[in-house]
Amino acid sequence: MSNILTYLFQASFCLAILYCSYYLFFRRLTFHKINRIVLLLLIPCSLGIPLLNQIEFTITNETITIPFFNELLPIDQPATEVVLLEKPRSEEKNYLTNLISLMYILGFFIALFRLSLSAIQLYRIKKKSNIFSKDGYRFVTTDTPHIFSSFGWIFIPNYKTNEIASAVIEHEKAHIKLWHTADLILTEIYVVIFWFNPFSYFFRKSIRSVHEFQADSFVLNTQIKKSYYLELLINTLQTRQTKKLHSYFNHSLIKKRIDMITKTNSNQKSIFRYILLLPIFMILLTAFIKPKFDDKNIVDNIIDEEIKVEIPPSIFPIENGSKDNITAVYGKTHKHPLLKKKVIHKGIDIRAKIGTSVLATEDGTVSVAKDKGNWGNLIVITHANGYETWYAHLDSFEVTENQKVNKGQVIGKSGNTGLSTGPHLHYEVKLNGKNMDPMDYLK
């Protein structure tokens, strides 16, 4: 869940940066069609950019020549070994992650309930109403305070059927022709998922504003006098806002619409202002693409020989565990209690309660993270220099396949799955496919 929360916050950050760019540079332009496209593109861009942290580009290092050791340290002076202790992951961090996850799930279902309620109310209004067709459009006469459109229908108040101005009808027809309801559905789904991000609500308000600006331009292009249309807008300044999934003539943004209608059209040269999005987009891209250093030949010419640096897995795989928790050692032949035959133990068994954090013993990449029969829930991590570590009988996973992990990172919870007689972790170390004694590597 922590990975999902991280992604959600990264996507929220991207939307915030991109939306602020739109708000500062483009919202006052009269290129409503382009503004609508830009706003709609913010959703896939903000969702996709954080996924680029799975992409790596390689930076090749130049060969570094290291001088002889005796140039750095006198031979007769003993070297002091410095041991860096691994900092265990605190329980408070786990508690905070669980609390945030719970809050997010609660807010998600509340937002989803409100959206579902709005859709149900719209369905009930339509079900109780009379429907007729005119000029290729479907009209719904119902008990509503004012006209609005949604999903291809134009809803008209019962008591105003013959009083609504043709310009108002044309405005709602414009919403239908331009498929504005589809934008609203996409926006509302996004708001449900990112309910915690205040910029998602600003984004929703902007997309609705652009819809109104587009519909107004559509009506004014039908030779309706601007003064007459402005009078209609002024007469509806005090009208209340309608539901989420509706496109509507009577909107709380009418003052902004009047300002946009009376505004001089933007100069065509202003369209080049949209180029500003490119450097902003590139900055976000580079922020989420991870560089990978090609560390081949980093160490060379040490006493005229090439030294191969090996970093084997070294820390204890159970959080806050010790060698006192080991219940079965490597290489021992014993009769398996379930298989009823003699087997050679190719790893070590570590006593651990179900739900105890299991740690990656070295940096690497998760090559396996799934149920593997007798192994139960199994994680296999591939490390540098041909090393592999196996973690079997887990209760749950905290990582996924192909994920990069760091030394000491929690990768799962210990359990009692697969061919196991009690809660424990079975841990193996392999070098170039050959089982090694894990005790030789544990500090």
mmCIF file of N, CA and C in Angstrom, residues 179-232:
data_model
loop_
_atom_site.group_PDB
_atom_site.id
_atom_site.type_symbol
_atom_site.label_atom_id
_atom_site.label_comp_id
_atom_site.label_asym_id
_atom_site.label_seq_id
_atom_site.Cartn_x
_atom_site.Cartn_y
_atom_site.Cartn_z
ATOM 1 N N TRP A 179 -19.588 17.143 -26.572
ATOM 2 C CA TRP A 179 -19.320 15.999 -25.673
ATOM 3 C C TRP A 179 -18.749 16.440 -24.316
ATOM 4 N N HIS A 180 -19.284 17.491 -23.763
ATOM 5 C CA HIS A 180 -18.771 17.990 -22.490
ATOM 6 C C HIS A 180 -19.056 17.032 -21.325
ATOM 7 N N THR A 181 -20.152 16.290 -21.421
ATOM 8 C CA THR A 181 -20.465 15.354 -20.329
ATOM 9 C C THR A 181 -19.368 14.309 -20.170
ATOM 10 N N ALA A 182 -18.753 13.875 -21.284
ATOM 11 C CA ALA A 182 -17.658 12.903 -21.210
ATOM 12 C C ALA A 182 -16.480 13.474 -20.425
ATOM 13 N N ASP A 183 -16.177 14.759 -20.645
ATOM 14 C CA ASP A 183 -15.112 15.414 -19.872
ATOM 15 C C ASP A 183 -15.445 15.410 -18.385
ATOM 16 N N LEU A 184 -16.719 15.719 -18.081
ATOM 17 C CA LEU A 184 -17.128 15.794 -16.675
ATOM 18 C C LEU A 184 -17.029 14.432 -15.987
ATOM 19 N N ILE A 185 -17.407 13.377 -16.697
ATOM 20 C CA ILE A 185 -17.311 12.040 -16.101
ATOM 21 C C ILE A 185 -15.860 11.704 -15.792
ATOM 22 N N LEU A 186 -14.966 11.951 -16.768
ATOM 23 C CA LEU A 186 -13.537 11.690 -16.561
ATOM 24 C C LEU A 186 -13.001 12.513 -15.391
ATOM 25 N N THR A 187 -13.402 13.766 -15.328
ATOM 26 C CA THR A 187 -12.926 14.645 -14.259
ATOM 27 C C THR A 187 -13.417 14.176 -12.896
ATOM 28 N N GLU A 188 -14.693 13.783 -12.815
ATOM 29 C CA GLU A 188 -15.242 13.344 -11.538
ATOM 30 C C GLU A 188 -14.579 12.052 -11.049
ATOM 31 N N ILE A 189 -14.277 11.142 -11.970
ATOM 32 C CA ILE A 189 -13.575 9.912 -11.584
ATOM 33 C C ILE A 189 -12.186 10.255 -11.043
ATOM 34 N N TYR A 190 -11.525 11.197 -11.721
ATOM 35 C CA TYR A 190 -10.204 11.630 -11.251
ATOM 36 C C TYR A 190 -10.294 12.246 -9.856
ATOM 37 N N VAL A 191 -11.312 13.067 -9.625
ATOM 38 C CA VAL A 191 -11.482 13.708 -8.314
ATOM 39 C C VAL A 191 -11.741 12.666 -7.228
ATOM 40 N N VAL A 192 -12.486 11.619 -7.564
ATOM 41 C CA VAL A 192 -12.735 10.555 -6.582
ATOM 42 C C VAL A 192 -11.422 9.902 -6.159
ATOM 43 N N ILE A 193 -10.550 9.616 -7.122
ATOM 44 C CA ILE A 193 -9.277 8.959 -6.816
ATOM 45 C C ILE A 193 -8.333 9.897 -6.082
ATOM 46 N N PHE A 194 -8.312 11.148 -6.490
ATOM 47 C CA PHE A 194 -7.388 12.124 -5.888
ATOM 48 C C PHE A 194 -8.169 13.145 -5.058
ATOM 49 N N TRP A 195 -9.075 12.661 -4.238
ATOM 50 C CA TRP A 195 -9.927 13.547 -3.437
ATOM 51 C C TRP A 195 -9.123 14.406 -2.478
ATOM 52 N N PHE A 196 -7.945 13.956 -2.086
ATOM 53 C CA PHE A 196 -7.126 14.662 -1.098
ATOM 54 C C PHE A 196 -6.337 15.820 -1.705
ATOM 55 N N ASN A 197 -6.280 15.901 -3.023
ATOM 56 C CA ASN A 197 -5.473 16.913 -3.697
ATOM 57 C C ASN A 197 -6.327 18.137 -4.012
ATOM 58 N N PRO A 198 -6.079 19.274 -3.376
ATOM 59 C CA PRO A 198 -6.916 20.467 -3.633
ATOM 60 C C PRO A 198 -6.864 20.929 -5.076
ATOM 61 N N PHE A 199 -5.767 20.639 -5.774
ATOM 62 C CA PHE A 199 -5.655 21.082 -7.164
ATOM 63 C C PHE A 199 -6.598 20.315 -8.083
ATOM 64 N N SER A 200 -7.038 19.126 -7.669
ATOM 65 C CA SER A 200 -8.003 18.396 -8.495
ATOM 66 C C SER A 200 -9.335 19.133 -8.544
ATOM 67 N N TYR A 201 -9.697 19.859 -7.471
ATOM 68 C CA TYR A 201 -10.950 20.625 -7.457
ATOM 69 C C TYR A 201 -10.800 21.911 -8.279
ATOM 70 N N PHE A 202 -9.607 22.518 -8.209
ATOM 71 C CA PHE A 202 -9.358 23.680 -9.068
ATOM 72 C C PHE A 202 -9.399 23.262 -10.536
ATOM 73 N N PHE A 203 -8.835 22.094 -10.817
ATOM 74 C CA PHE A 203 -8.846 21.561 -12.175
ATOM 75 C C PHE A 203 -10.280 21.352 -12.660
ATOM 76 N N ARG A 204 -11.123 20.769 -11.808
ATOM 77 C CA ARG A 204 -12.520 20.538 -12.180
ATOM 78 C C ARG A 204 -13.241 21.855 -12.476
ATOM 79 N N LYS A 205 -12.968 22.852 -11.666
ATOM 80 C CA LYS A 205 -13.609 24.147 -11.880
ATOM 81 C C LYS A 205 -13.168 24.761 -13.203
ATOM 82 N N SER A 206 -11.894 24.594 -13.555
ATOM 83 C CA SER A 206 -11.384 25.154 -14.808
ATOM 84 C C SER A 206 -11.970 24.450 -16.011
ATOM 85 N N ILE A 207 -12.099 23.133 -15.958
ATOM 86 C CA ILE A 207 -12.656 22.409 -17.104
ATOM 87 C C ILE A 207 -14.117 22.787 -17.316
ATOM 88 N N ARG A 208 -14.858 23.017 -16.223
ATOM 89 C CA ARG A 208 -16.245 23.466 -16.360
ATOM 90 C C ARG A 208 -16.309 24.867 -16.960
ATOM 91 N N SER A 209 -15.368 25.735 -16.548
ATOM 92 C CA SER A 209 -15.344 27.100 -17.078
ATOM 93 C C SER A 209 -15.096 27.087 -18.576
ATOM 94 N N VAL A 210 -14.145 26.267 -19.016
ATOM 95 C CA VAL A 210 -13.845 26.181 -20.445
ATOM 96 C C VAL A 210 -15.055 25.658 -21.209
ATOM 97 N N HIS A 211 -15.780 24.706 -20.616
ATOM 98 C CA HIS A 211 -17.015 24.220 -21.260
ATOM 99 C C HIS A 211 -17.988 25.363 -21.491
ATOM 100 N N GLU A 212 -18.164 26.192 -20.489
ATOM 101 C CA GLU A 212 -19.108 27.307 -20.613
ATOM 102 C C GLU A 212 -18.629 28.315 -21.652
ATOM 103 N N PHE A 213 -17.313 28.593 -21.650
ATOM 104 C CA PHE A 213 -16.773 29.531 -22.636
ATOM 105 C C PHE A 213 -16.982 28.997 -24.057
ATOM 106 N N GLN A 214 -16.772 27.689 -24.242
ATOM 107 C CA GLN A 214 -16.975 27.084 -25.554
ATOM 108 C C GLN A 214 -18.434 27.175 -25.996
ATOM 109 N N ALA A 215 -19.335 26.848 -25.075
ATOM 110 C CA ALA A 215 -20.758 26.896 -25.409
ATOM 111 C C ALA A 215 -21.209 28.322 -25.713
ATOM 112 N N ASP A 216 -20.689 29.283 -24.966
ATOM 113 C CA ASP A 216 -21.035 30.685 -25.231
ATOM 114 C C ASP A 216 -20.566 31.103 -26.626
ATOM 115 N N SER A 217 -19.336 30.715 -26.988
ATOM 116 C CA SER A 217 -18.819 31.057 -28.320
ATOM 117 C C SER A 217 -19.654 30.405 -29.408
ATOM 118 N N PHE A 218 -20.087 29.177 -29.155
ATOM 119 C CA PHE A 218 -20.928 28.468 -30.122
ATOM 120 C C PHE A 218 -22.234 29.228 -30.359
ATOM 121 N N VAL A 219 -22.850 29.716 -29.296
ATOM 122 C CA VAL A 219 -24.126 30.442 -29.423
ATOM 123 C C VAL A 219 -23.914 31.766 -30.148
ATOM 124 N N LEU A 220 -22.868 32.491 -29.792
ATOM 125 C CA LEU A 220 -22.628 33.802 -30.403
ATOM 126 C C LEU A 220 -22.293 33.680 -31.882
ATOM 127 N N ASN A 221 -21.791 32.531 -32.305
ATOM 128 C CA ASN A 221 -21.499 32.314 -33.727
ATOM 129 C C ASN A 221 -22.756 32.007 -34.542
ATOM 130 N N THR A 222 -23.918 31.894 -33.871
ATOM 131 C CA THR A 222 -25.180 31.647 -34.582
ATOM 132 C C THR A 222 -25.915 32.951 -34.874
ATOM 133 N N GLN A 223 -25.201 34.044 -34.879
ATOM 134 C CA GLN A 223 -25.738 35.369 -35.215
ATOM 135 C C GLN A 223 -26.651 35.933 -34.139
ATOM 136 N N ILE A 224 -26.622 35.391 -32.934
ATOM 137 C CA ILE A 224 -27.378 35.979 -31.824
ATOM 138 C C ILE A 224 -26.633 37.223 -31.341
ATOM 139 N N LYS A 225 -27.375 38.282 -31.089
ATOM 140 C CA LYS A 225 -26.747 39.517 -30.654
ATOM 141 C C LYS A 225 -26.063 39.332 -29.299
ATOM 142 N N LYS A 226 -24.870 39.873 -29.206
ATOM 143 C CA LYS A 226 -24.100 39.733 -27.969
ATOM 144 C C LYS A 226 -24.801 40.434 -26.810
ATOM 145 N N SER A 227 -25.414 41.612 -27.075
ATOM 146 C CA SER A 227 -26.091 42.361 -26.008
ATOM 147 C C SER A 227 -27.269 41.559 -25.449
ATOM 148 N N TYR A 228 -28.019 40.898 -26.340
ATOM 149 C CA TYR A 228 -29.159 40.095 -25.910
ATOM 150 C C TYR A 228 -28.688 38.901 -25.068
ATOM 151 N N TYR A 229 -27.623 38.268 -25.505
ATOM 152 C CA TYR A 229 -27.108 37.095 -24.789
ATOM 153 C C TYR A 229 -26.553 37.490 -23.417
ATOM 154 N N LEU A 230 -25.880 38.633 -23.366
ATOM 155 C CA LEU A 230 -25.362 39.108 -22.084
ATOM 156 C C LEU A 230 -26.497 39.418 -21.117
ATOM 157 N N GLU A 231 -27.608 39.945 -21.648
ATOM 158 C CA GLU A 231 -28.764 40.223 -20.795
ATOM 159 C C GLU A 231 -29.315 38.937 -20.182
ATOM 160 N N LEU A 232 -29.340 37.855 -20.967
ATOM 161 C CA LEU A 232 -29.790 36.564 -20.443
ATOM 162 C C LEU A 232 -28.890 36.097 -19.306
#
